[in-house]
C-alpha cells in the first residue's frame, strides 16, 4: 500500500470522540509547523514529518504499529517520528534487499567513499546478506542490531534447487547480469555516477562474448550465454543499449531473459555467473556454490570486499579468462571423478 499509515487508520474503527481528538491534534500539528516555518524557513523541510505526526500519535497510542520496514529504495528519507518519537511502541527495520549500495571505488583514487546520507540512517535493526556487509555498516558507525540472514529477495528460494546438475561440455551455461544504463541526461540530472553508463555496459558484454569465443576454441567447449537485465525497460533507459542487446540476440551471441526471472533457479542451473561491480547476483552465486565473479572491463575499478569475503573480482579480460578457465577445469575434473565412481559401482554390481 502506498500510504500504509492511512490504511491502518481505515482498517481500525475509532469512536467519534477519538476522531475529534485526532482531527484536533492534526490541525494543531499543522499550526505548529506553519508558525515555526514562518519564524525559521528551514522548518519547511519537515513538512512531511509534521503532516503525519498526529496520525502516528494516534496509531501508537493504541499500539496499532508493530514494525516499520525500510528498504534500499527508501532509506534516504526517514521522518522524525520513525525514531525520534517518545514512548513509541514499534520498532524500525532496514532490510537491505540488495548489496550494491556502495559507491564505485576507483584504483586511481586510492580511497573508498560512502554515501553521505548513511550517516543519518537510524533504525533499530538491520537485515543484511553477509558478515562483510555487517562489518561495513559497523565501520560507518551503525550501532543498531544487525541480522545476517543471507540473500534477501522478494521471493523465497525454491525448495529444490538443481545444485548437483551434471556438467555438460556441449552446453556450458554462462549467466550474465547487467545494470541497465539510463539515458545520459537522466544519469547526470540524478547524480547516478559514470560507471553504469552505456559505454561501460556495452564493453562489459562485448568483452565477455569475445572471451567465450576464445575459450570455446581453446577448451573445445560450447558456451551458452544468457543475460538477465536488472529491470524492466522504461523510458529512462538508454535506447542505444537496448538496440545493442537486440543486435547481440539476433546474431545468436546471447539469449535475453525476462527481468523478473527467479534468481535462485537461474543461478543454480548456471556453470558460471558474471556481473559488473558490485551487483548482488554474484553474492547469490557465491552462496549457492556456483563460480561467480565481478567483472570490470575498464580495469579502473577496485574491489571493496575484504579477503575473508572470498568474493572474486576480475579486472580486465585476462583475469576473466583465467577465472572461467580454472572454473571449467575444476568442473571437468569433478565430473570425471563422478563418472569414474559410477562406473566402478556398476562394475562391482556386475561382478557380484
XYZ file of C-alpha atoms in Angstrom:
352
model
C 0.000 0.000 0.000
C 1.342 3.451 -0.909
C 0.095 5.022 2.346
C 0.222 2.254 4.995
C -0.390 4.603 7.931
C -3.637 5.853 6.434
C -4.597 2.278 5.626
C -4.088 1.321 9.286
C -6.426 4.114 10.331
C -9.057 2.980 7.823
C -8.849 -0.662 8.939
C -9.257 0.092 12.636
C -12.531 1.730 13.643
C -12.404 4.637 16.095
C -15.075 6.327 18.143
C -16.448 9.744 17.298
C -14.645 11.257 20.321
C -11.349 9.701 19.196
C -11.946 11.043 15.702
C -12.496 14.583 17.000
C -9.380 14.359 19.159
C -7.352 13.105 16.180
C -8.601 15.978 13.982
C -7.738 18.472 16.702
C -4.215 17.050 17.008
C -3.794 17.077 13.251
C -4.746 20.740 12.891
C -2.658 21.629 15.929
C 0.413 19.984 14.338
C -0.277 21.922 11.148
C -0.463 25.176 13.083
C 2.786 24.454 14.939
C 4.508 23.701 11.669
C 3.195 26.849 9.978
C 4.239 29.074 12.871
C 7.730 27.572 13.008
C 8.146 27.726 9.221
C 7.366 31.447 9.300
C 9.946 32.034 12.014
C 12.538 29.568 10.718
C 12.374 28.932 6.971
C 14.472 25.762 7.345
C 11.483 24.114 9.024
C 9.838 23.854 5.598
C 11.941 20.721 5.044
C 9.965 18.981 7.806
C 6.539 19.486 6.247
C 6.059 15.787 5.501
C 7.135 14.864 9.054
C 4.542 17.163 10.621
C 1.849 16.022 8.196
C 1.820 12.502 9.680
C 2.635 13.391 13.280
C -0.931 13.297 14.652
C -1.695 10.091 12.740
C 1.366 8.346 14.155
C 0.492 9.517 17.675
C -2.984 8.029 17.327
C -1.761 4.708 15.918
C 0.987 4.445 18.522
C -1.429 5.226 21.361
C -3.430 2.113 20.501
C -0.316 0.037 19.613
C -1.513 -0.393 16.035
C 2.016 -0.212 14.650
C 4.299 -3.135 15.467
C 7.105 -2.736 12.939
C 8.138 -0.254 10.261
C 10.230 -1.640 7.422
C 12.515 0.429 5.204
C 14.402 -0.834 2.164
C 17.148 0.334 -0.187
C 14.505 2.189 -2.189
C 13.507 4.469 0.684
C 16.423 4.596 3.091
C 17.415 8.179 2.235
C 14.203 9.586 3.773
C 13.342 8.969 7.422
C 10.632 11.089 9.043
C 11.405 12.120 12.618
C 8.574 10.049 14.051
C 10.215 6.814 12.905
C 12.925 7.010 15.570
C 12.835 10.308 17.452
C 9.392 9.788 18.958
C 8.906 9.455 22.689
C 7.214 6.301 24.016
C 6.856 4.650 20.637
C 5.598 1.055 20.730
C 7.060 -0.053 17.414
C 10.465 -0.971 16.035
C 12.060 0.137 12.780
C 13.851 -2.262 10.443
C 16.151 -1.624 7.490
C 16.006 -4.531 5.030
C 18.906 -4.434 2.562
C 17.380 -6.330 -0.368
C 20.492 -5.575 -2.471
C 24.151 -5.234 -1.570
C 25.190 -2.955 -4.454
C 24.784 0.130 -2.295
C 28.363 1.368 -2.061
C 29.885 3.943 -4.416
C 32.206 2.591 -7.091
C 35.800 2.732 -5.821
C 38.427 3.615 -8.429
C 42.015 2.406 -8.288
C 43.364 5.840 -9.197
C 41.665 7.437 -6.180
C 43.142 5.050 -3.655
C 40.206 5.560 -1.272
C 36.712 4.213 -0.708
C 33.895 6.682 -0.146
C 30.416 6.337 1.327
C 27.103 7.951 0.535
C 26.691 10.936 2.907
C 23.148 10.075 3.965
C 24.319 6.776 5.509
C 25.489 8.891 8.453
C 21.869 9.777 9.204
C 20.458 6.269 8.835
C 18.832 5.302 12.140
C 16.931 2.048 12.621
C 16.508 -0.378 15.485
C 17.534 -3.367 13.403
C 19.283 -4.048 10.077
C 18.853 -7.200 7.989
C 21.822 -7.916 5.719
C 23.199 -10.664 3.464
C 26.753 -11.177 4.686
C 29.234 -10.671 7.516
C 31.162 -8.457 5.099
C 28.250 -6.009 4.850
C 27.654 -6.112 8.597
C 31.283 -5.116 9.114
C 30.851 -2.308 6.588
C 27.838 -0.894 8.433
C 29.711 -1.122 11.710
C 32.667 0.742 10.180
C 30.417 3.726 9.395
C 29.098 3.823 12.967
C 25.813 1.993 12.502
C 25.241 0.779 16.074
C 21.896 -0.939 15.614
C 21.306 -4.659 15.948
C 22.364 -6.374 12.700
C 20.995 -9.712 11.499
C 22.932 -11.751 8.907
C 20.334 -13.792 7.003
C 21.802 -14.473 3.545
C 20.311 -13.208 0.252
C 17.152 -11.109 0.686
C 14.880 -11.195 -2.358
C 11.190 -10.525 -2.910
C 10.506 -14.230 -3.242
C 11.612 -17.370 -1.424
C 14.244 -19.812 -2.554
C 12.566 -22.814 -4.276
C 12.550 -25.894 -2.001
C 14.547 -27.906 -4.545
C 17.463 -26.427 -6.472
C 19.492 -28.200 -9.118
C 22.834 -27.732 -7.379
C 24.145 -31.127 -8.499
C 23.435 -30.716 -12.225
C 25.721 -32.680 -14.473
C 28.419 -30.655 -16.207
C 27.863 -30.741 -19.969
C 30.733 -29.526 -22.122
C 28.335 -29.276 -25.061
C 26.417 -26.519 -23.281
C 28.255 -24.651 -20.540
C 25.780 -22.102 -19.188
C 27.192 -18.610 -18.547
C 24.700 -16.347 -16.786
C 25.240 -12.603 -17.074
C 23.620 -9.817 -15.084
C 23.803 -6.170 -16.056
C 22.919 -2.805 -14.552
C 20.685 -1.350 -17.248
C 22.076 2.114 -18.124
C 19.794 5.127 -18.204
C 19.951 7.966 -20.710
C 22.838 10.361 -20.107
C 20.636 13.320 -19.245
C 18.808 11.248 -16.607
C 22.073 9.961 -15.155
C 23.582 13.447 -14.895
C 20.411 15.044 -13.512
C 20.102 12.452 -10.745
C 23.817 12.187 -9.966
C 23.949 8.458 -10.714
C 27.679 8.377 -11.446
C 29.577 7.418 -14.565
C 30.331 3.725 -14.210
C 26.994 2.143 -15.174
C 26.828 4.079 -18.435
C 26.028 2.669 -21.863
C 29.684 2.681 -22.906
C 30.806 0.531 -19.965
C 27.857 -1.851 -20.003
C 28.311 -2.373 -23.740
C 32.004 -3.068 -23.169
C 31.086 -5.465 -20.348
C 29.035 -7.643 -22.702
C 31.345 -7.309 -25.714
C 34.380 -8.447 -23.723
C 32.530 -11.432 -22.271
C 31.293 -12.592 -25.679
C 34.829 -12.367 -27.068
C 36.247 -14.245 -24.075
C 33.713 -17.031 -24.550
C 34.578 -17.330 -28.238
C 38.263 -17.588 -27.318
C 37.687 -20.244 -24.659
C 35.398 -22.199 -26.969
C 38.341 -22.719 -29.297
C 40.932 -23.332 -26.571
C 38.880 -25.717 -24.417
C 36.750 -27.259 -27.174
C 33.614 -26.406 -25.220
C 30.321 -24.878 -26.336
C 29.081 -21.949 -24.288
C 25.519 -20.749 -23.932
C 25.384 -17.128 -22.770
C 22.205 -15.770 -21.197
C 21.570 -12.273 -19.880
C 19.056 -11.226 -17.254
C 18.637 -7.478 -17.242
C 18.204 -5.764 -13.901
C 14.911 -4.002 -14.573
C 12.001 -3.846 -16.973
C 12.728 -1.419 -19.793
C 11.413 2.061 -19.192
C 11.660 5.429 -20.983
C 14.558 6.428 -18.699
C 16.781 3.661 -20.111
C 19.173 4.345 -22.971
C 17.635 3.069 -26.247
C 21.133 2.635 -27.721
C 21.882 -0.035 -25.137
C 18.580 -1.785 -25.788
C 19.339 -1.813 -29.524
C 22.748 -3.283 -28.729
C 21.142 -6.134 -26.758
C 18.716 -6.893 -29.565
C 21.597 -6.993 -32.030
C 23.514 -9.494 -29.867
C 20.427 -11.667 -29.568
C 19.663 -11.578 -33.283
C 23.232 -12.668 -34.019
C 22.810 -15.624 -31.668
C 25.550 -14.436 -29.310
C 23.379 -14.168 -26.202
C 19.880 -15.044 -25.032
C 17.796 -12.410 -23.238
C 15.704 -13.381 -20.232
C 12.890 -11.516 -18.531
C 13.973 -9.116 -15.790
C 11.812 -10.945 -13.213
C 13.407 -14.359 -13.719
C 13.854 -16.266 -10.438
C 17.480 -15.685 -9.462
C 17.763 -18.799 -7.330
C 16.592 -21.104 -10.114
C 18.626 -19.361 -12.802
C 21.891 -19.258 -10.873
C 21.619 -22.799 -9.524
C 21.413 -24.052 -13.127
C 24.416 -21.976 -14.242
C 28.040 -23.029 -14.571
C 29.447 -19.507 -14.157
C 27.876 -16.216 -13.029
C 29.283 -12.837 -14.130
C 28.096 -9.344 -13.182
C 29.544 -5.811 -13.073
C 30.835 -4.480 -9.738
C 29.217 -4.772 -7.209
C 25.965 -6.338 -8.393
C 24.217 -8.681 -5.948
C 23.736 -11.822 -8.147
C 27.433 -12.634 -7.690
C 26.835 -12.950 -3.946
C 23.860 -15.235 -4.559
C 26.028 -17.428 -6.780
C 28.706 -17.490 -4.089
C 26.071 -18.544 -1.524
C 24.838 -21.365 -3.801
C 28.361 -22.585 -4.559
C 28.289 -21.562 -8.221
C 31.520 -19.977 -9.584
C 30.705 -16.259 -9.611
C 32.743 -13.149 -10.292
C 32.564 -9.389 -10.652
C 33.986 -8.287 -13.989
C 35.290 -4.789 -14.672
C 36.225 -4.433 -18.368
C 37.581 -0.910 -17.836
C 40.232 -2.094 -15.339
C 39.629 1.136 -13.415
C 37.571 -0.203 -10.511
C 38.876 -1.584 -7.214
C 37.215 -4.300 -5.183
C 35.590 -3.130 -1.936
C 35.480 -6.620 -0.448
C 37.934 -7.921 2.133
C 39.856 -11.163 1.634
C 37.683 -13.028 4.132
C 34.618 -12.410 1.954
C 36.150 -14.777 -0.620
C 34.498 -12.853 -3.466
C 36.195 -13.000 -6.865
C 36.933 -9.883 -8.907
C 38.287 -9.791 -12.475
C 39.909 -6.589 -13.687
C 40.183 -6.872 -17.453
C 39.839 -9.672 -19.967
C 42.873 -11.744 -18.959
C 41.748 -12.154 -15.347
C 38.270 -13.163 -16.534
C 39.780 -15.763 -18.886
C 41.823 -17.177 -16.014
C 38.824 -17.422 -13.677
C 36.496 -19.103 -16.193
C 39.218 -21.444 -17.398
C 40.001 -22.556 -13.858
C 36.293 -22.945 -13.003
C 35.645 -25.080 -16.088
C 38.747 -27.192 -15.445
C 37.582 -27.920 -11.900
C 34.111 -28.843 -13.104
C 35.568 -31.198 -15.726
C 37.781 -32.885 -13.111
C 34.856 -33.245 -10.721
C 32.671 -34.703 -13.460
C 35.374 -37.249 -14.419
C 35.637 -38.377 -10.800
C 31.868 -38.695 -10.587
C 31.682 -40.701 -13.811
C 34.537 -42.942 -12.638
C 32.741 -43.566 -9.354
C 29.524 -44.503 -11.184
C 31.465 -46.839 -13.488
C 33.164 -48.567 -10.540
C 29.847 -49.026 -8.746
C 28.318 -50.536 -11.879
C 31.323 -52.887 -12.253
C 31.007 -54.111 -8.662
C 27.304 -54.839 -9.098
C 28.021 -56.721 -12.327
C 30.739 -58.912 -10.831
C 28.844 -59.728 -7.656
